[in-house]
XYZ file of C-alpha atoms in Angstrom:
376
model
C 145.337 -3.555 -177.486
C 146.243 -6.481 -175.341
C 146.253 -9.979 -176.935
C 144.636 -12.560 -175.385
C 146.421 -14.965 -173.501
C 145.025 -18.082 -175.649
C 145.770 -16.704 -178.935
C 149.712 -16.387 -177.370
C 149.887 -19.657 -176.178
C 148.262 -20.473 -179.594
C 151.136 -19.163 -182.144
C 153.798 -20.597 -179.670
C 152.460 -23.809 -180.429
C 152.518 -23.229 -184.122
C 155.815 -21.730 -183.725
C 156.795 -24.990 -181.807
C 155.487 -27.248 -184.177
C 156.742 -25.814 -187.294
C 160.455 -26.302 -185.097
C 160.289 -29.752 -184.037
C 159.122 -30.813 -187.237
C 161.880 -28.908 -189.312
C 164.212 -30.615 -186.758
C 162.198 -33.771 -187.838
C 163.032 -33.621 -191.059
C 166.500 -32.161 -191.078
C 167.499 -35.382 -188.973
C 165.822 -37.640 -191.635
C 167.360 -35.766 -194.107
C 171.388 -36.262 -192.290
C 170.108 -40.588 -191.854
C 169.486 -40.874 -195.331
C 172.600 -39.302 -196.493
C 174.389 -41.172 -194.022
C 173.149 -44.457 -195.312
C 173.657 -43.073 -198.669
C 177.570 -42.192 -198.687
C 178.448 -45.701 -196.408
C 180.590 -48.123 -197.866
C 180.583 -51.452 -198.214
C 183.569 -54.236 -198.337
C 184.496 -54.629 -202.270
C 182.421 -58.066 -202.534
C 179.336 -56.408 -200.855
C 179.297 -53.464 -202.813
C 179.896 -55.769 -206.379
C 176.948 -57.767 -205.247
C 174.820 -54.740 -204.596
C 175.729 -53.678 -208.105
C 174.922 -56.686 -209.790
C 171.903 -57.499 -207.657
C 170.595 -54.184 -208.918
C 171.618 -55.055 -212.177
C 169.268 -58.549 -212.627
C 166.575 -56.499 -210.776
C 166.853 -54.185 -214.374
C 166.772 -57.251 -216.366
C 163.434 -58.821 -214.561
C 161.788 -55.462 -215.185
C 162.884 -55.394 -218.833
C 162.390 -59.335 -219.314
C 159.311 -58.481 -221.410
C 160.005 -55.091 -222.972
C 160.113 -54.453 -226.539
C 161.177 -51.913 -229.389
C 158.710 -48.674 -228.809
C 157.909 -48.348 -232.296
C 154.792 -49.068 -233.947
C 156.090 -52.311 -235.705
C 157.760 -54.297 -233.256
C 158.191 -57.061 -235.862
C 159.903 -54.877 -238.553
C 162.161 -53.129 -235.527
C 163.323 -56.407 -234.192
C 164.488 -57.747 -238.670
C 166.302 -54.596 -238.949
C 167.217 -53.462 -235.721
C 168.118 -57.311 -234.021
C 165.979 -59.046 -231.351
C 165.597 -56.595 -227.916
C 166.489 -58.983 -225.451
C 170.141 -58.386 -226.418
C 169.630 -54.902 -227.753
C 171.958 -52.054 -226.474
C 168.409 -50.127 -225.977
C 167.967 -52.514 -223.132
C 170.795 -52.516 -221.729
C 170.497 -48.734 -221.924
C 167.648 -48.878 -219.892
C 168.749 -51.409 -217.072
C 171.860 -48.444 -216.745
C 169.296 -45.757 -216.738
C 167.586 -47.152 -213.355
C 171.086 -48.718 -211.622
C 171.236 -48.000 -208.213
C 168.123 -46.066 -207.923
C 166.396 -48.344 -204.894
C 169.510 -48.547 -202.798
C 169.671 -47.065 -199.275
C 172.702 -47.864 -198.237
C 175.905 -47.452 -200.434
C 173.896 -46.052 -202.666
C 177.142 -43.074 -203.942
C 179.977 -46.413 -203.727
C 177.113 -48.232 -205.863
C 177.068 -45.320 -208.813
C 180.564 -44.923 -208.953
C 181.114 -48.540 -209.500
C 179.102 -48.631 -211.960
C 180.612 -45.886 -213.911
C 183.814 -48.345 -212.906
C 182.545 -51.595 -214.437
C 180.720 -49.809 -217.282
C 183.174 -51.268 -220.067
C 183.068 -54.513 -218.095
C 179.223 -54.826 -218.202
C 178.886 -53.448 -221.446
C 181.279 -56.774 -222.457
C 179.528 -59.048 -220.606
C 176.239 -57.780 -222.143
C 177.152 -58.060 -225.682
C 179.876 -60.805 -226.088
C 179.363 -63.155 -223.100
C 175.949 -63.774 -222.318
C 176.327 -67.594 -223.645
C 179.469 -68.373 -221.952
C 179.132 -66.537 -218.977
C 175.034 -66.592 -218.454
C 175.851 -65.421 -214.524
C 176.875 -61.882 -214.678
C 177.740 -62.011 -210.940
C 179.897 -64.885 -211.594
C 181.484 -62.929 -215.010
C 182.149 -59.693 -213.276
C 182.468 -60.086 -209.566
C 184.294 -63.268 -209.274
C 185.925 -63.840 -212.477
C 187.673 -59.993 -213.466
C 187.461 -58.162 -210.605
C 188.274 -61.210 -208.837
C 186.273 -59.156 -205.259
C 184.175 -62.280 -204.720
C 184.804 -65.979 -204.473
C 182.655 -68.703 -205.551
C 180.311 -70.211 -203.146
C 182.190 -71.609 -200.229
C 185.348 -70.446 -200.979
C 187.297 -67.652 -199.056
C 190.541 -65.595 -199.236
C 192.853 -63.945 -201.748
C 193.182 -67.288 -203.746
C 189.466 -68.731 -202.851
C 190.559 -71.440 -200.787
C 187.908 -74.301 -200.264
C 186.449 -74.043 -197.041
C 186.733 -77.063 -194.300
C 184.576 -79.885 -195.908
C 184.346 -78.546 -199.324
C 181.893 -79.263 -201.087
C 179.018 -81.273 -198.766
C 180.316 -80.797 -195.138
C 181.417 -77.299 -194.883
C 182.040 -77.539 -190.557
C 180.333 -80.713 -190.302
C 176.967 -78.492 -191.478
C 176.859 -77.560 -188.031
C 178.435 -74.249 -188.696
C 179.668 -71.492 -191.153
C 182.804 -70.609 -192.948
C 184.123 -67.310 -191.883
C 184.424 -65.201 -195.320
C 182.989 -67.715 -197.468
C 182.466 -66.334 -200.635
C 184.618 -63.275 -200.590
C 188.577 -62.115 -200.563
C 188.449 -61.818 -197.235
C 188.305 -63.933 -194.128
C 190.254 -66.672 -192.248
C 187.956 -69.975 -193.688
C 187.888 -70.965 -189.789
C 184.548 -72.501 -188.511
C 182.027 -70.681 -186.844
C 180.002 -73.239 -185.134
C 176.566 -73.044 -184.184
C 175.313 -73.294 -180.596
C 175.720 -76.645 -179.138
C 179.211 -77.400 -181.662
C 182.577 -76.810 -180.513
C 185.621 -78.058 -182.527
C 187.868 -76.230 -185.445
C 185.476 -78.096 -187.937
C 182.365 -78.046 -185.242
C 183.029 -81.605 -184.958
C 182.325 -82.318 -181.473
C 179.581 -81.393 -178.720
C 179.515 -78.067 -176.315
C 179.353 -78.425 -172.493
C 175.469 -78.780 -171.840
C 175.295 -80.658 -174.937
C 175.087 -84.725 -175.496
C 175.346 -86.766 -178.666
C 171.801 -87.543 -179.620
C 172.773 -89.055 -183.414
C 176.038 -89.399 -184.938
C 176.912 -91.551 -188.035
C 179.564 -90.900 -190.374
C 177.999 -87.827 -192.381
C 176.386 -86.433 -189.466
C 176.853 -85.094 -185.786
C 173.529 -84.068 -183.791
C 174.019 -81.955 -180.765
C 170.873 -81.710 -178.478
C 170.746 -79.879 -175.230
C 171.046 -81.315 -171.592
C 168.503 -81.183 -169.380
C 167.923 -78.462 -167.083
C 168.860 -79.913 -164.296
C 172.553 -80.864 -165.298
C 175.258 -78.033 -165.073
C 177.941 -78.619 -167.703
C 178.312 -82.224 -169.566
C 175.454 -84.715 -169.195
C 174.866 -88.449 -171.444
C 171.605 -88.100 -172.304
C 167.948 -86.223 -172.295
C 167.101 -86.429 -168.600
C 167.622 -85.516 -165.156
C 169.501 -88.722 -164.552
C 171.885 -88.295 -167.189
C 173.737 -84.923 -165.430
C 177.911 -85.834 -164.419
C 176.876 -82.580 -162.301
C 173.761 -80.638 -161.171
C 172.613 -77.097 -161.296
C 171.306 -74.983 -158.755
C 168.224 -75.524 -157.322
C 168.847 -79.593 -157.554
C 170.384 -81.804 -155.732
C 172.308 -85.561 -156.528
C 171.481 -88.946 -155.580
C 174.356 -91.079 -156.519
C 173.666 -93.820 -159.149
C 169.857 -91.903 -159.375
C 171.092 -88.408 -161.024
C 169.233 -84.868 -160.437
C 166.204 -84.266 -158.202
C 164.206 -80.175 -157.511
C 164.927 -79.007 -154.374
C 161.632 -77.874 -153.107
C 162.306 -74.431 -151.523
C 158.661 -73.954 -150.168
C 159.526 -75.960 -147.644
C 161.277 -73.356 -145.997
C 158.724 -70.882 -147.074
C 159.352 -68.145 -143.973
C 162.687 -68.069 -145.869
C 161.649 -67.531 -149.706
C 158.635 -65.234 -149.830
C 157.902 -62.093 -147.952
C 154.559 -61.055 -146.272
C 151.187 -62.003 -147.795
C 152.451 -64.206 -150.749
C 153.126 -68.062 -150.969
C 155.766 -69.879 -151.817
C 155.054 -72.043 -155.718
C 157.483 -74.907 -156.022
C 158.976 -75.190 -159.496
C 162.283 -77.090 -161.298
C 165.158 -75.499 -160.167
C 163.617 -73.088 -158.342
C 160.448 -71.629 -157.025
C 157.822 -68.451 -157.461
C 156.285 -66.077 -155.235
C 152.628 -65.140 -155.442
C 150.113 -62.216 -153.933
C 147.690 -64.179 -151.422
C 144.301 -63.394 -151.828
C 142.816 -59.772 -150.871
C 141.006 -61.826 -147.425
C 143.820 -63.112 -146.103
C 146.217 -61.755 -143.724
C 148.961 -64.685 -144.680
C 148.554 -67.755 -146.636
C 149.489 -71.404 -147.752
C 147.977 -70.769 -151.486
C 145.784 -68.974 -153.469
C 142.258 -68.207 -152.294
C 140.197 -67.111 -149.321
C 140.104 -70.713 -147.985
C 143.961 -70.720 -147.618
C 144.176 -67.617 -145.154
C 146.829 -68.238 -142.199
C 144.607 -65.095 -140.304
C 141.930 -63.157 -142.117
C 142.328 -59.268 -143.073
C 140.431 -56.539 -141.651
C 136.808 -56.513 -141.867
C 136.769 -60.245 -143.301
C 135.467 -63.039 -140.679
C 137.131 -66.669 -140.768
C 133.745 -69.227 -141.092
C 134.314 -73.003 -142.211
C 138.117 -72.608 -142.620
C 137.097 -69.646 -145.084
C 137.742 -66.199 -144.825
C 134.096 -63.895 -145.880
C 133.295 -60.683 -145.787
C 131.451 -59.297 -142.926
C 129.561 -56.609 -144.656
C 126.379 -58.745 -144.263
C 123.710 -56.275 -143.129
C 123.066 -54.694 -146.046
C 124.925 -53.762 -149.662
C 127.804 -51.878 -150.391
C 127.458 -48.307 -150.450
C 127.710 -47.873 -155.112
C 125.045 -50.667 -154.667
C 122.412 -48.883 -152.815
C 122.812 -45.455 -154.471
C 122.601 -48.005 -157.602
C 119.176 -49.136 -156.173
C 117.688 -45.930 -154.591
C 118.223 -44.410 -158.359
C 116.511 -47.169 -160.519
C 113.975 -46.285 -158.024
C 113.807 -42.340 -158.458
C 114.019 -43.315 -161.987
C 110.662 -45.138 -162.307
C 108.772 -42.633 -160.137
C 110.174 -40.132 -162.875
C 108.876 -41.924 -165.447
C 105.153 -42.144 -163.473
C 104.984 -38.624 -163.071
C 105.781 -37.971 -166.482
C 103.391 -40.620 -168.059
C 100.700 -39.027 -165.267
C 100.650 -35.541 -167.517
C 98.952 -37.525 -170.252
C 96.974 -40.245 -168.667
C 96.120 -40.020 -164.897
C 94.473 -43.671 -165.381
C 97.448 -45.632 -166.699
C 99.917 -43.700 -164.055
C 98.042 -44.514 -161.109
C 98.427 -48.338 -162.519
C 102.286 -47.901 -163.096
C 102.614 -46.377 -159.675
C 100.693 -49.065 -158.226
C 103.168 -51.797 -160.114
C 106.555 -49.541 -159.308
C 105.491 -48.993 -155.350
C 104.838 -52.999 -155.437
C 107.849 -53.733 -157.532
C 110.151 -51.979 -154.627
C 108.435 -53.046 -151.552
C 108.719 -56.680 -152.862
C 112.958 -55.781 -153.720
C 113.345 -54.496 -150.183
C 112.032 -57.093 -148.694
C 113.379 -59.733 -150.446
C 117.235 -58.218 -150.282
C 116.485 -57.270 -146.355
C 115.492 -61.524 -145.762
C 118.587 -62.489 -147.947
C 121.137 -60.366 -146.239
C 119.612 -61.320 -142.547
C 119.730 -65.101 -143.558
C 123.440 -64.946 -144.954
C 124.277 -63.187 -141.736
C 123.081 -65.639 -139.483
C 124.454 -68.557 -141.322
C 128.093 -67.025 -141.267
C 127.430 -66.700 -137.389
C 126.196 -70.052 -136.826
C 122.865 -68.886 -136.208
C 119.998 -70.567 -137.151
């Protein structure tokens, strides 16, 4: 028995399916593990940890003993804040909603264990930062805020101008890193203490520097907000001496800028090309009334380029017509079958209805047409 084509092409497309999708999933499968088994620099991955760690202690902030008599538990068995059934619990769920480094995060926690465990039971009081306690403090893989290196060195402008504010300490806050500045746009110096090329002094005072870009028209160094301000200009202007930085308008030499059937848009520093308009064979702008020659089958009247379909409508719009008209005669015939009175009424009002439309879109195109000729 021969199968039918369909039902072939049919099972190939389950077959097909059921593929890509294993491939699907085997791929999503390989990312995940991937993110799982990265690693992360030893101050990441102890921040990870402990980040996981508070997240424990927010979920467990309002826990209590499971027993019937929390009241009795908490006398005999001490208050559950501080309980090692807690702290059980945070361990329990460590880890669990990490993506990536989610292996180097479990096996530092079986690492720190003894550490945490410490912390948990003899240092809450002294140490209320756990972070602080474990990363910075005994592991010593983290440096305080704003400090960087193997011995935590201050960064530049320690403790209320690291780089001026205007940029950030490279390895702040870990063991690793050179403390130089890494400015933000605009700020050039070793402590981002001065301005970029492009940039101008728009405040300074002795706490603060404020960088603020030149105007477009300058290229490089400027000394202030406008186009009279530029030491040099950028393309597309030009320089008056003692005046600064004025557009060169490039649609004056339009036959040079734009290609056939667009015009030329003058803009600073440079210019745009548009699409003239469909009646115009060439243009100075946009619209019919800005035609250099008119297209085909459009006729030029009062500086205005017009369509000279005049004699009658488009082709969609008759057929559009002639069928609202077959329509209604229809709809006569059909209303005929039941009352021969009230269709001969209709008929007359639809056979009126279109003589009237005829007439009155026959007069309108003949009067439109012998305007755009200059006939009266």
């Amino acid at each position: 028995m021969r199968v039918p084509t369909s039902i072939v092409f049919f099972n190939l497309f389950i077959i097909l399916s059921v593929c890509m999708n294993s491939i699907h999933c085997e791929k999503e499968n390989l990312d995940k593990e991937e993110l799982k088994s990265q690693k992360l620099p030893p101050c990441a991955a102890c921040k990870m940890l402990i980040n996981s760690f508070k997240e424990g202690l927010e979920k467990t902030s309002r826990g209590k003993f499971e027993g019937g008599d929390s009241a009795w538990e908490e006398d005999k068995l001490g208050s559950y804040a501080r309980s090692e059934i807690r702290l059980i619990e945070i361990q329990e769920n460590l880890c669990k909603k990490i993506e990536r480094g989610e292996t180097q995060c479990h096996s530092l926690a079986e690492e720190l264990e003894s550490l945490i465990e410490e912390w948990w039971f003899k240092h809450q009081d002294t140490h209320p930062d756990i972070y602080d306690y474990i990363c910075i403090e005994k592991t010593e893989r983290c440096c305080p805020k704003d400090h960087y290196g193997s011995t935590c060195t201050p960064c530049p402008g320690y403790p209320d101008k690291i780089c001026n504010n205007n940029g950030k300490c490279k390895g702040a806050g870990t063991r690793k890193g050179s403390g130089g500045c890494l400015c933000d746009k605009g700020y050039i110096g070793d402590t981002c203490s001065e301005c970029a090329s492009g940039y101008y002094e728009s405040y300074k005072d002795e706490k603060t520097l404020l960088c603020s870009a030149c105007h477009a028209a300058c290229d490089g160094p400027c000394k202030g907000a406008g186009p009279k301000d530029c030491e040099k200009c950028a393309s597309g202007w030009y320089m008056i001496e003692g005046k600064g930085c004025f557009d060169i308008d490039e649609c004056l030499k339009i036959e040079e800028t734009c290609s056939n059937n667009q015009f030329c848009v003058n803009k600073e520093g440079g210019y745009t090309c548009l699409t003239c308009d469909k009646a115009c064979d060439g243009c100075t702008g946009d619209g019919p009334d800005m035609c250099i020659k008119c297209t085909e089958d459009y006729y030029k009247k009062d500086n205005m380029c017009i369509n000279l379909d005049l004699l009658g409508r488009k082709r969609q719009e008759k057929w559009a017509r002639y069928l609202t008209y077959f329509g209604l005669c229809v709809a006569t015939c059909i209303i005929s079958q039941r009352n021969v009175y009230a269709a001969s009424i209709i008929g007359l009002l639809v056979s009126i209805y279109m003589t009237v439309s005829e007439y009155m879109i026959a007069h309108s195109n003949a009067q439109h047409a012998m305007d755009i000729l200059g006939l009266k």
